[in-house]
Amino acid sequence: MTAAVGQQSATMAQALNRALRDAMAEDPAVHVLGEDVGALGGVFRITDGLAKEFGEDRCTDTPLAEAGILGSAVGMAMYGLRPVVEMQFDAFAYPALEQLVSHVAKMRNRTRGALPMPVTVRVPYGGGIGGVEHHSDSSEALYLATPGLQVVTPGTVADAYGLLRAAIASDDPVIFLEPKRLYWSKAAFSPEQPEPVPGIGTAVVRRPGSSATLITYGPSLPVCLEAAEAATAEGWDLEVIDLRSLMPLDEETVCASVRRTGRAVIVHEASGFGGPGGELAARIGERCFHYLQAPVLRVTGFDIPYPPPMLEKHHLPGVDRVLDAVARLQWESEWTEGSEGSGRGWPW
Amino acid sequence: MTVLEQPGSFRPSSPPPWQPRTDPAPLLPDAEPYRLLGTEAADELDPALLRRLYGQLVRGRRYNAQATALTRQGRLAVYPSSAGQEACQVAAALALEDRDWLFPSYRDTLAAVARGLDPVQALTLLRGDWHTGYDPRETRVAPLCTPLATQLPHAVGLAHAARLKGDEVVALAMVGDGGSSEGDFHEALNFAAVWRAPVVFLLQNNGFAISVPLSKQTAAPSFAHKAVGYGMPGRLVDGNDAPAVHRVLTEAVRRARTGGGPTLVEAITYRVEAHTNADDDKRYRSDAEVAAWRAHDPVALVERELTRRGLLDEDGIAAERQAAEELAADLRERMNREPLLDPMDLFTHVYAEQTSQLRAQAAQLRAELAAAEEAAAGAGAGTAAEHGVAGAGAGTAAEEGAR
C-alpha cells in the first residue's frame, strides 16, 4: 500500500479526518463529540481542526464520561441530529455499553421506527502499538452480540474515508472500529475522487487466489496480504477477503470464494472463543459443506486478556501463524486425489 | 535542591490564585421542603389551577387503581403504581408546554397520561406489547425507560440539541431515589450543568428502591443537596403538595427556557403501594408507616383546600369522580380487547433495511406460521373425519406441510 507516483497520498488518520470534515460540511446535523476532540484534535488527531473550522458546538469536548457522551448522543439523535461519538480507546468504551445495548441498539425497534438512531460510535481498537493495559482490546464480539448495531472496520486508507462517510450517512447506529496500528499506514488517496464504497455490508476481495481463502478485516488485513505474498513461495495462491463490515455480514462474497477454493482460514486479533471467526466458520460450514476440502481454521488472538505490550507479538496473529494454519488445510487429500498440474485449488 | 544551597534566596511558593467557579450558597436547597397547602401562601393560589390539578389528581388516582386491577386480570404484565405520588406526576405534566419533552421512567405513565397521552398507548410496554405505543416525536414523550437513570443523559442531549438549534425547548426528566445512585444520574447532571442544558431533573424521593430504604441508598443531607456539587440549584419540595410541586417545577422550567441552565428538584413523597403487583411490601415496611403517609394524601390535600376556600362542593367532587370512572371504564374496556400483533413485525424495525440474515430468519418464521395455520386447518378436517366425514387424509397432508 504505497502511494503511486503523481497521486495524492494520505494516512488512514488523515482520511478519517477528511471524512469527518466532509460530512460536517455537507450536513449541519453532523456533530462530533468526545473526550479531547476539540483543541487537541483527539489523542490520535482524527478530529484535528474540526472545532476550529466548525466551532465548538459542532465538535465538542465533553466531560470525561463515556455513558454520558453516548447517552447525550441518543438525545441529540432524538432531536434530529446525527452525532459522531469518539470513544478514546477500545477499553474506555465499556462504560457506554449500557447506553449502547439498552438504547442505541434498540431505539428504532422499540419505537416501531419512530426514533431511528443515526449515531456513529468511533472506537480506536486493536493492539500492536505498544499500548499499556486497556489500550489494545478487540471488542468487536461484544458489539456483534448486540442486534440493532452495525459493525464496520476499515483495512485500507480509502475504505477509512468511504466507510466513515457511509457510517455517518446511515440512519442506523454504526460501531466504527478504527484499527489503531493502521492509523499511520499510508496509501494513495484522493479525497476529491474517493473510491466508492458500495454501502455498509459489502466485503471485498483484496487479492484474488485459487488455493485457499483468507478471511479477515481491519488490522489483520495487511498481515493476510503479506502472508499471501509469502505463500506463493510454497506454491499456494491465496485469496484474501476483507470483510469491512462484520454486521451486516456479506456471506455471499465469503461463500462464493470458499466454494471456489475449498479451503478457508479466518484471521482476527480478537480472541477466538466466542469471536467473529466462530460465527463465520459456522456459516461457511452451513452453506459450503460439500465444497470444503478441509475444516475451516481460525487464527486469532489467544483467549487471554490483552497481554502486556512486551509480549503482544506472541499474541497477535502474524504472518507465520497464518501460514502455519494454511499448511494445516489437509493438502495431502489433494495429493492422493492426484490433482497434479491443477495447482492447489479445487481438485476436480 | 538549589534552594537549599542558597538559603538566603528561599521563598515559600504559593499556588496560582483559586476561587470557586460558582458561589455555592444560592444553589443550596432550603432547610425545609417547599409547601403551599396549609400555609398562608395557599390563599393566593389561582382557583383555576387548583381545579385543574384536582381534576387530574382524581383521574390519576383512579388510573393507578385501574391499572393495578388490570394486572390482577392478566391484562397488564406488570404495573409499577405511582399511587401516592400523583402530585408529582400531574405537576410534571402541567409544568411543561406543548413543545417541551417529558422523559419518564417506568413508574411515570401517569405523567404521560396527564400530558394527554392515550392511556392504552402509554401502557403498551407494561401490557407486554411493543415497547412504545406512541410516537415520541409527535407526543414529545420519550419512551418509558426501564434501566434506571439511563434516560437522563437522553434528556440532556435532546435539550442541548434543541438549544443548539435555537429552539426554546425544555426537557423534564424523571428519576427516583434509587435511580440517583446510578452512574448515569451523575453523568447526566454533570453534562447538563457544564452545557447549561435546559433540563429539569425531577427526583421523586418515594422512600424506597423496591425494598431498599433511603438510609441504605444515600448519606447525602438530601438529594437536592447533590445539585450543588454539579453547580446547579437544588430545590426541595413537598412532593404531595401538588401546587407546590407545580410552582417549583414551573420556575425551574422557566429558568431552563431562559438560559439559566438545569435544576434538580427533589420531591419528597411516598410510594403507598408495593413496588409492583409482584412485590410484597409487608416484608420491608410497617403498616403504620404507610398509614402515616396515607394521611398526607396528595388528592385529599387539594380537595380539602378547594373545599376550605369554597371552590368545591359535594357535587363538584362527585362530578370529578364520575369523570375518573368514565376514564377507568374506557381504559378497562379497551384493555380487555386482545391487541393484534403481527409476529412478522419482529423483523420490521431492527434496522432501516433488513440484513440478509434477518430476511432468512423472517422467511423461516413465515413458513412456520403458514405451517401452523395449515395444521390448524388440518386439525379441523381431522375432527370432521372422526365424525365419519370423508377427508381423513387432509390431516396427514397438513402434518406433512407442517414439517
PDB file of C-alpha atoms in Angstrom, chain A residues 31 33 57 60-81 95 98-99 102-103 105 107-116 146-150 171-173 247-252 283, chain B residues 101 103 130-137 142-151 153-165 167 169 182 184 187-188 190-191 194-195 345-353 355-357 361:
ATOM      1  CA  HIS A  31     -21.991  16.808  15.374  1.00  0.00           C
ATOM      2  CA  LEU A  33     -18.426  14.843  20.480  1.00  0.00           C
ATOM      3  CA  ASP A  57     -20.855  23.479  19.195  1.00  0.00           C
ATOM      4  CA  THR A  60     -17.426  19.370  21.365  1.00  0.00           C
ATOM      5  CA  ASP A  61     -15.039  18.454  24.165  1.00  0.00           C
ATOM      6  CA  THR A  62     -17.268  16.665  26.640  1.00  0.00           C
ATOM      7  CA  PRO A  63     -16.764  15.830  30.302  1.00  0.00           C
ATOM      8  CA  LEU A  64     -14.836  12.597  30.740  1.00  0.00           C
ATOM      9  CA  ALA A  65     -17.705  10.129  30.927  1.00  0.00           C
ATOM     10  CA  GLU A  66     -18.467   7.702  28.136  1.00  0.00           C
ATOM     11  CA  ALA A  67     -22.012   6.787  29.185  1.00  0.00           C
ATOM     12  CA  GLY A  68     -22.776  10.494  29.371  1.00  0.00           C
ATOM     13  CA  ILE A  69     -21.293  11.056  25.933  1.00  0.00           C
ATOM     14  CA  LEU A  70     -23.233   8.286  24.252  1.00  0.00           C
ATOM     15  CA  GLY A  71     -26.364   8.952  26.296  1.00  0.00           C
ATOM     16  CA  SER A  72     -26.296  12.585  25.240  1.00  0.00           C
ATOM     17  CA  ALA A  73     -25.798  11.472  21.649  1.00  0.00           C
ATOM     18  CA  VAL A  74     -29.001   9.420  21.943  1.00  0.00           C
ATOM     19  CA  GLY A  75     -30.903  12.547  22.989  1.00  0.00           C
ATOM     20  CA  MET A  76     -29.301  14.569  20.213  1.00  0.00           C
ATOM     21  CA  ALA A  77     -30.333  11.947  17.676  1.00  0.00           C
ATOM     22  CA  MET A  78     -33.867  12.007  19.094  1.00  0.00           C
ATOM     23  CA  TYR A  79     -33.920  15.695  18.243  1.00  0.00           C
ATOM     24  CA  GLY A  80     -32.767  15.090  14.675  1.00  0.00           C
ATOM     25  CA  LEU A  81     -29.010  15.498  14.898  1.00  0.00           C
ATOM     26  CA  PRO A  95     -18.791   2.451  30.438  1.00  0.00           C
ATOM     27  CA  GLU A  98     -25.434   0.100  28.762  1.00  0.00           C
ATOM     28  CA  GLN A  99     -26.413   3.072  26.630  1.00  0.00           C
ATOM     29  CA  SER A 102     -30.170  -0.858  26.014  1.00  0.00           C
ATOM     30  CA  HIS A 103     -30.854   2.256  23.980  1.00  0.00           C
ATOM     31  CA  ALA A 105     -29.288  -0.641  19.512  1.00  0.00           C
ATOM     32  CA  MET A 107     -34.452   2.529  19.985  1.00  0.00           C
ATOM     33  CA  ARG A 108     -35.628   2.073  16.395  1.00  0.00           C
ATOM     34  CA  ASN A 109     -37.142  -1.304  17.179  1.00  0.00           C
ATOM     35  CA  ARG A 110     -38.835  -0.345  20.434  1.00  0.00           C
ATOM     36  CA  THR A 111     -40.375   2.784  18.918  1.00  0.00           C
ATOM     37  CA  ARG A 112     -41.530   0.887  15.811  1.00  0.00           C
ATOM     38  CA  GLY A 113     -39.330   3.052  13.617  1.00  0.00           C
ATOM     39  CA  ALA A 114     -40.306   6.421  15.121  1.00  0.00           C
ATOM     40  CA  LEU A 115     -36.891   7.107  16.653  1.00  0.00           C
ATOM     41  CA  PRO A 116     -34.061   5.879  14.444  1.00  0.00           C
ATOM     42  CA  THR A 146     -25.981  -6.872  20.103  1.00  0.00           C
ATOM     43  CA  PRO A 147     -28.737  -6.932  17.446  1.00  0.00           C
ATOM     44  CA  GLY A 148     -29.549  -3.477  16.117  1.00  0.00           C
ATOM     45  CA  LEU A 149     -25.955  -2.361  15.696  1.00  0.00           C
ATOM     46  CA  GLN A 150     -23.893  -2.280  12.540  1.00  0.00           C
ATOM     47  CA  ASP A 171     -29.832   6.008   9.629  1.00  0.00           C
ATOM     48  CA  ASP A 172     -28.868   3.162  11.950  1.00  0.00           C
ATOM     49  CA  PRO A 173     -26.168   3.101  14.599  1.00  0.00           C
ATOM     50  CA  MET A 247     -22.665  -6.643  10.670  1.00  0.00           C
ATOM     51  CA  PRO A 248     -24.285  -6.780   8.201  1.00  0.00           C
ATOM     52  CA  LEU A 249     -22.124  -9.680   7.073  1.00  0.00           C
ATOM     53  CA  ASP A 250     -21.577 -10.247   3.367  1.00  0.00           C
ATOM     54  CA  GLU A 251     -21.924 -14.024   3.349  1.00  0.00           C
ATOM     55  CA  GLU A 252     -22.240 -14.154  -0.424  1.00  0.00           C
ATOM     56  CA  ARG A 283     -21.890 -20.109   8.389  1.00  0.00           C
TER      57      ARG A 283
ATOM     58  CA  TRP B 101     -40.237  16.929  26.230  1.00  0.00           C
ATOM     59  CA  PHE B 103     -38.578  11.716  29.901  1.00  0.00           C
ATOM     60  CA  TRP B 130     -44.362  -3.454  21.753  1.00  0.00           C
ATOM     61  CA  HIS B 131     -42.392  -1.059  23.889  1.00  0.00           C
ATOM     62  CA  THR B 132     -43.672   2.291  22.746  1.00  0.00           C
ATOM     63  CA  GLY B 133     -47.277   2.550  21.669  1.00  0.00           C
ATOM     64  CA  TYR B 134     -46.952   6.193  20.711  1.00  0.00           C
ATOM     65  CA  ASP B 135     -44.755   8.337  18.523  1.00  0.00           C
ATOM     66  CA  PRO B 136     -42.275  10.048  20.851  1.00  0.00           C
ATOM     67  CA  ARG B 137     -41.649  12.871  18.390  1.00  0.00           C
ATOM     68  CA  ALA B 142     -39.679   9.798  25.366  1.00  0.00           C
ATOM     69  CA  PRO B 143     -40.058   6.009  25.570  1.00  0.00           C
ATOM     70  CA  LEU B 144     -40.678   4.794  29.122  1.00  0.00           C
ATOM     71  CA  CYS B 145     -37.263   3.995  30.494  1.00  0.00           C
ATOM     72  CA  THR B 146     -36.637   0.845  32.473  1.00  0.00           C
ATOM     73  CA  PRO B 147     -32.828   0.813  33.014  1.00  0.00           C
ATOM     74  CA  LEU B 148     -32.733   3.315  35.849  1.00  0.00           C
ATOM     75  CA  ALA B 149     -31.458   6.828  35.172  1.00  0.00           C
ATOM     76  CA  THR B 150     -30.314   5.952  31.658  1.00  0.00           C
ATOM     77  CA  GLN B 151     -32.937   8.301  30.207  1.00  0.00           C
ATOM     78  CA  PRO B 153     -28.474  11.711  29.539  1.00  0.00           C
ATOM     79  CA  HIS B 154     -31.017  11.475  26.713  1.00  0.00           C
ATOM     80  CA  ALA B 155     -32.909  14.413  28.174  1.00  0.00           C
ATOM     81  CA  VAL B 156     -29.652  16.349  28.417  1.00  0.00           C
ATOM     82  CA  GLY B 157     -28.671  15.565  24.832  1.00  0.00           C
ATOM     83  CA  LEU B 158     -32.087  16.432  23.485  1.00  0.00           C
ATOM     84  CA  ALA B 159     -32.274  19.713  25.384  1.00  0.00           C
ATOM     85  CA  HIS B 160     -28.729  20.539  24.316  1.00  0.00           C
ATOM     86  CA  ALA B 161     -29.565  19.806  20.677  1.00  0.00           C
ATOM     87  CA  ALA B 162     -32.686  21.958  20.879  1.00  0.00           C
ATOM     88  CA  ARG B 163     -30.693  24.836  22.286  1.00  0.00           C
ATOM     89  CA  LEU B 164     -28.062  24.470  19.553  1.00  0.00           C
ATOM     90  CA  LYS B 165     -30.867  24.727  17.007  1.00  0.00           C
ATOM     91  CA  ASP B 167     -35.444  26.181  19.863  1.00  0.00           C
ATOM     92  CA  VAL B 169     -37.471  23.582  24.295  1.00  0.00           C
ATOM     93  CA  GLU B 182     -26.721   5.025  39.167  1.00  0.00           C
ATOM     94  CA  ASP B 184     -25.907   7.857  34.595  1.00  0.00           C
ATOM     95  CA  GLU B 187     -23.092  11.900  34.319  1.00  0.00           C
ATOM     96  CA  ALA B 188     -26.347  13.458  33.173  1.00  0.00           C
ATOM     97  CA  ASN B 190     -22.751  16.925  35.224  1.00  0.00           C
ATOM     98  CA  PHE B 191     -23.216  17.205  31.455  1.00  0.00           C
ATOM     99  CA  VAL B 194     -21.466  22.013  32.052  1.00  0.00           C
ATOM    100  CA  TRP B 195     -23.565  22.572  28.915  1.00  0.00           C
ATOM    101  CA  ASP B 345     -43.154  -7.422  12.906  1.00  0.00           C
ATOM    102  CA  LEU B 346     -40.300  -8.937  14.910  1.00  0.00           C
ATOM    103  CA  PHE B 347     -38.081  -8.174  11.943  1.00  0.00           C
ATOM    104  CA  THR B 348     -39.579  -4.916  10.690  1.00  0.00           C
ATOM    105  CA  HIS B 349     -37.730  -2.291  12.687  1.00  0.00           C
ATOM    106  CA  VAL B 350     -34.456  -3.853  13.752  1.00  0.00           C
ATOM    107  CA  TYR B 351     -32.703  -1.904  11.011  1.00  0.00           C
ATOM    108  CA  ALA B 352     -33.891   0.551   8.389  1.00  0.00           C
ATOM    109  CA  GLU B 353     -33.006  -2.111   5.870  1.00  0.00           C
ATOM    110  CA  THR B 355     -29.959  -7.712   6.653  1.00  0.00           C
ATOM    111  CA  SER B 356     -29.784 -10.890   4.580  1.00  0.00           C
ATOM    112  CA  GLN B 357     -29.610 -12.861   7.825  1.00  0.00           C
ATOM    113  CA  GLN B 361     -34.981 -15.677   9.610  1.00  0.00           C
TER     114      GLN B 361
END
